């Protein structure tokens, strides 16, 4: 069977979005830039390299869980569903489900356009029986998906603990929007990193080869190439630590000296040691995540956890919602 052409839906955020959000973030106190801006093509490749690192347990742990639970997911979702993956990246994890699940169609959504296209085209070549759609979009803005799915069961797949990048209040709003996508029939399959020993977390975000540092610093390269920012990336260093009180890993780009940076004609002063907060990665216990899901009117159906209790994969169905939960 020869591969079908993928159907591409281009809703890539305009360049002005990057500029406006970066200018707002650098003017804020403390300075911050959202982690979605890590992912230009180089950023996506660097993230892919992170997934291979010995210290970065989440990818291999989630993949092992998915390998084991694929038959149960098939029983829960049934055949012929529409599979929608948020933040699909290299579309690697989905391959662990496709042969067992045999969905009717697949829609991958990601902000990183070239990487998404390449991954979706490879997927279509490797699974010629599958109808493959790809949408370049920022899912933090709206979840107006291209209408590709028809009437059947919708399974939304949100791996990689990307939910952890949202503040808890934003995560709740995001889960509510996913619930609206599921309609009466559907489910969310979501990977969530668990709270654990801070040393394991520290090593995962401070790898010995410096790949995570390069990924974090790539944000500054993006500002240079796309916004013509006048800044010296060597004047900043990668920092990642576990903030136990907030239950999150924080990543920062720390200024090595007092310096000034110019972006789009605006000047931003940094004190030595002042940082740009570039990512949060919240960690949840199973009970905390179930409570969050229930507040979004999503019903925990099944949770799978690896033997070392590092990572969780949840299958959440649609619960009856009170009007307040649907807001
Ligand atoms: C942590 S990586 C996970 C990648 C892959 N799903 C995995 O599990 O290994 C986050 C992915 O979500 C995408 N992403 C991040 N923020 C996004 C946004 N606001 N809208 C669309 N895609 C986004 C990134 O480009 C990246 O591919």
Short mmCIF file of C-alpha atoms in Angstrom, two decimals, residues 70-299:
data_model
loop_
_atom_site.label_atom_id
_atom_site.label_comp_id
_atom_site.label_asym_id
_atom_site.label_seq_id
_atom_site.Cartn_x
_atom_site.Cartn_y
_atom_site.Cartn_z
CA UNK A 70 -1.77 -0.33 24.47
CA UNK A 71 -4.12 -3.37 24.45
CA UNK A 72 -6.14 -1.93 27.36
CA UNK A 73 -6.36 1.43 25.57
CA UNK A 74 -7.66 -0.40 22.53
CA UNK A 75 -10.36 -2.02 24.67
CA UNK A 76 -11.35 1.33 26.13
CA UNK A 77 -11.34 3.36 22.91
CA UNK A 78 -12.46 0.68 20.46
CA UNK A 79 -11.40 0.60 16.80
CA UNK A 80 -11.76 3.39 14.24
CA UNK A 81 -11.37 6.34 16.59
CA UNK A 82 -9.97 9.70 15.60
CA UNK A 83 -6.66 10.12 17.41
CA UNK A 84 -5.64 13.72 18.11
CA UNK A 85 -2.14 14.32 19.49
CA UNK A 86 -1.31 17.64 21.16
CA UNK A 87 2.34 18.69 21.00
CA UNK A 88 3.12 15.74 18.75
CA UNK A 89 6.82 16.59 18.27
CA UNK A 90 8.61 13.66 16.63
CA UNK A 91 5.34 11.60 16.64
CA UNK A 92 7.29 8.74 18.17
CA UNK A 93 5.12 7.74 21.13
CA UNK A 94 2.02 7.48 18.95
CA UNK A 95 3.72 4.65 17.04
CA UNK A 96 3.45 2.50 20.17
CA UNK A 97 -0.34 2.72 19.88
CA UNK A 98 -1.11 2.74 16.17
CA UNK A 99 -0.87 -0.95 15.30
CA UNK A 100 -2.91 -1.99 18.34
CA UNK A 101 -5.43 0.84 18.22
CA UNK A 102 -5.96 0.98 14.45
CA UNK A 103 -7.53 4.46 14.48
CA UNK A 104 -9.39 5.74 11.45
CA UNK A 105 -7.37 8.93 11.32
CA UNK A 106 -4.62 10.80 13.13
CA UNK A 107 -4.22 14.53 13.68
CA UNK A 108 -0.90 15.81 15.07
CA UNK A 109 -0.84 19.38 16.38
CA UNK A 110 2.37 21.23 17.10
CA UNK A 111 3.76 24.76 17.09
CA UNK A 112 7.04 23.72 15.42
CA UNK A 113 6.08 23.78 11.75
CA UNK A 114 8.96 22.18 9.84
CA UNK A 115 9.54 19.50 12.46
CA UNK A 116 5.81 18.69 12.52
CA UNK A 117 5.66 18.38 8.75
CA UNK A 118 8.69 16.12 8.59
CA UNK A 119 7.36 13.89 11.41
CA UNK A 120 3.85 13.66 9.91
CA UNK A 121 5.19 12.81 6.47
CA UNK A 122 7.36 10.05 7.92
CA UNK A 123 4.36 8.72 9.86
CA UNK A 124 2.26 8.61 6.67
CA UNK A 125 5.05 6.70 4.88
CA UNK A 126 5.34 4.18 7.73
CA UNK A 127 1.56 3.69 8.20
CA UNK A 128 0.10 3.80 4.67
CA UNK A 129 -3.34 2.66 5.93
CA UNK A 130 -3.68 5.73 8.18
CA UNK A 131 -5.25 9.07 7.21
CA UNK A 132 -2.71 11.58 8.58
CA UNK A 133 -3.47 15.23 9.28
CA UNK A 134 -1.05 17.78 10.73
CA UNK A 135 -1.94 21.19 12.11
CA UNK A 136 0.63 23.84 12.97
CA UNK A 137 -1.04 25.82 15.76
CA UNK A 138 -0.49 27.24 19.23
CA UNK A 139 -2.77 25.17 21.43
CA UNK A 140 -2.42 27.61 24.32
CA UNK A 141 -4.36 30.20 22.30
CA UNK A 142 -7.43 28.25 21.21
CA UNK A 143 -8.35 24.68 20.51
CA UNK A 144 -10.26 25.32 17.30
CA UNK A 145 -9.18 22.20 15.53
CA UNK A 146 -9.59 21.68 11.82
CA UNK A 147 -12.76 19.67 11.50
CA UNK A 148 -11.31 16.39 10.39
CA UNK A 149 -12.89 13.90 12.68
CA UNK A 150 -16.47 13.05 11.72
CA UNK A 151 -18.90 11.65 14.26
CA UNK A 152 -16.93 8.79 15.95
CA UNK A 153 -14.97 8.42 19.19
CA UNK A 154 -12.25 11.03 19.74
CA UNK A 155 -9.16 10.07 21.68
CA UNK A 156 -6.94 13.04 22.57
CA UNK A 157 -3.34 12.05 23.34
CA UNK A 158 -1.24 14.56 25.28
CA UNK A 159 2.09 12.91 26.16
CA UNK A 160 5.40 14.14 27.52
CA UNK A 161 3.97 15.80 30.65
CA UNK A 162 3.60 18.99 28.60
CA UNK A 163 0.59 19.70 30.87
CA UNK A 164 3.23 20.43 33.54
CA UNK A 165 4.30 23.55 31.63
CA UNK A 166 1.02 25.23 32.55
CA UNK A 167 0.40 26.96 35.88
CA UNK A 168 -2.17 24.81 37.77
CA UNK A 169 -4.99 27.30 37.02
CA UNK A 170 -4.06 27.31 33.32
CA UNK A 171 -3.84 23.51 33.35
CA UNK A 172 -7.41 23.36 34.65
CA UNK A 173 -8.63 25.72 31.91
CA UNK A 174 -6.73 23.69 29.32
CA UNK A 175 -8.26 20.40 30.50
CA UNK A 176 -11.70 22.03 30.33
CA UNK A 177 -11.03 22.96 26.71
CA UNK A 178 -9.93 19.41 25.93
CA UNK A 179 -13.10 18.12 27.55
CA UNK A 180 -15.15 20.32 25.23
CA UNK A 181 -13.34 18.69 22.29
CA UNK A 182 -14.28 15.21 23.42
CA UNK A 183 -18.00 15.75 23.02
CA UNK A 184 -20.15 13.07 24.67
CA UNK A 185 -17.94 10.31 23.32
CA UNK A 186 -14.24 10.44 23.85
CA UNK A 187 -11.32 10.35 26.23
CA UNK A 188 -8.03 11.98 27.08
CA UNK A 189 -4.87 9.87 27.32
CA UNK A 190 -2.31 12.02 29.09
CA UNK A 191 1.25 11.52 30.36
CA UNK A 192 2.00 13.22 33.67
CA UNK A 193 5.35 13.29 35.45
CA UNK A 194 5.13 12.29 39.13
CA UNK A 195 6.53 13.99 42.23
CA UNK A 196 9.73 12.21 43.26
CA UNK A 197 13.17 12.49 44.81
CA UNK A 198 14.54 15.95 43.94
CA UNK A 199 17.94 14.48 42.98
CA UNK A 200 16.39 12.44 40.15
CA UNK A 201 14.62 15.56 38.91
CA UNK A 202 17.75 17.68 39.22
CA UNK A 203 19.79 15.22 37.13
CA UNK A 204 17.07 15.03 34.45
CA UNK A 205 17.16 18.77 33.85
CA UNK A 206 20.95 19.24 34.31
CA UNK A 207 22.37 16.52 32.08
CA UNK A 208 26.10 15.90 31.95
CA UNK A 209 26.34 16.51 28.17
CA UNK A 210 24.78 19.97 28.39
CA UNK A 211 21.95 19.21 25.93
CA UNK A 212 19.28 20.73 28.20
CA UNK A 213 21.46 23.81 28.62
CA UNK A 214 21.74 24.12 24.81
CA UNK A 215 17.95 23.71 24.53
CA UNK A 216 17.34 26.49 27.07
CA UNK A 217 19.95 28.81 25.52
CA UNK A 218 18.47 28.20 22.05
CA UNK A 219 15.67 30.53 23.12
CA UNK A 220 18.17 33.40 23.01
CA UNK A 221 19.36 32.28 19.56
CA UNK A 222 15.74 32.48 18.40
CA UNK A 223 15.51 36.05 19.67
CA UNK A 224 18.67 36.87 17.72
CA UNK A 225 17.64 35.26 14.45
CA UNK A 226 13.91 36.00 14.40
CA UNK A 227 13.72 39.30 16.31
CA UNK A 228 17.26 40.53 15.49
CA UNK A 229 17.89 40.92 19.21
CA UNK A 230 21.23 42.42 20.19
CA UNK A 231 22.42 40.05 22.91
CA UNK A 232 25.30 37.74 23.62
CA UNK A 233 24.03 34.24 24.55
CA UNK A 234 27.38 33.62 26.26
CA UNK A 235 26.36 36.27 28.77
CA UNK A 236 23.68 33.86 30.09
CA UNK A 237 23.81 30.39 31.64
CA UNK A 238 21.30 27.58 32.03
CA UNK A 239 19.86 26.97 35.49
CA UNK A 240 17.32 24.31 36.50
CA UNK A 241 16.22 23.41 40.02
CA UNK A 242 13.31 21.82 41.86
CA UNK A 243 11.14 24.30 43.73
CA UNK A 244 9.68 21.92 46.32
CA UNK A 245 7.19 24.43 47.72
CA UNK A 246 5.61 24.96 44.29
CA UNK A 247 6.13 21.31 43.20
CA UNK A 248 7.87 22.24 39.97
CA UNK A 249 11.15 22.26 38.12
CA UNK A 250 12.07 25.79 37.12
CA UNK A 251 14.35 26.60 34.22
CA UNK A 252 16.03 30.00 33.99
CA UNK A 253 18.52 31.82 31.78
CA UNK A 254 20.72 33.64 34.27
CA UNK A 255 22.59 36.79 33.31
CA UNK A 256 26.28 36.37 34.07
CA UNK A 257 26.86 40.09 34.48
CA UNK A 258 25.07 43.41 34.52
CA UNK A 259 24.15 43.96 30.89
CA UNK A 260 21.68 45.46 28.49
CA UNK A 261 19.83 43.58 25.77
CA UNK A 262 17.99 45.18 22.85
CA UNK A 263 14.97 43.59 21.20
CA UNK A 264 12.99 45.34 18.45
CA UNK A 265 14.35 48.74 19.47
CA UNK A 266 13.54 48.26 23.18
CA UNK A 267 16.22 48.04 25.87
CA UNK A 268 16.10 45.64 28.79
CA UNK A 269 18.56 45.87 31.68
CA UNK A 270 19.75 42.80 33.57
CA UNK A 271 21.50 42.80 36.94
CA UNK A 272 24.21 40.16 37.41
CA UNK A 273 22.34 37.01 38.50
CA UNK A 274 18.96 38.23 37.24
CA UNK A 275 17.18 35.64 35.11
CA UNK A 276 14.62 35.05 32.41
CA UNK A 277 12.25 32.37 33.75
CA UNK A 278 11.89 30.13 30.70
CA UNK A 279 9.99 27.04 31.92
CA UNK A 280 8.04 25.50 34.75
CA UNK A 281 7.48 21.78 34.78
CA UNK A 282 4.93 20.96 37.48
CA UNK A 283 4.98 17.47 38.98
CA UNK A 284 1.79 15.87 40.27
CA UNK A 285 0.94 12.99 42.56
CA UNK A 286 -1.76 10.73 41.14
CA UNK A 287 -4.24 12.10 43.71
CA UNK A 288 -3.42 15.71 42.79
CA UNK A 289 -3.85 15.03 39.09
CA UNK A 290 -7.11 13.15 39.61
CA UNK A 291 -8.46 16.10 41.63
CA UNK A 292 -7.49 18.50 38.81
CA UNK A 293 -9.09 16.24 36.18
CA UNK A 294 -12.34 15.96 38.17
CA UNK A 295 -12.52 19.75 38.47
CA UNK A 296 -12.41 19.82 34.64
CA UNK A 297 -15.26 17.27 34.51
CA UNK A 298 -12.92 14.53 33.33
CA UNK A 299 -13.45 11.16 34.98
#
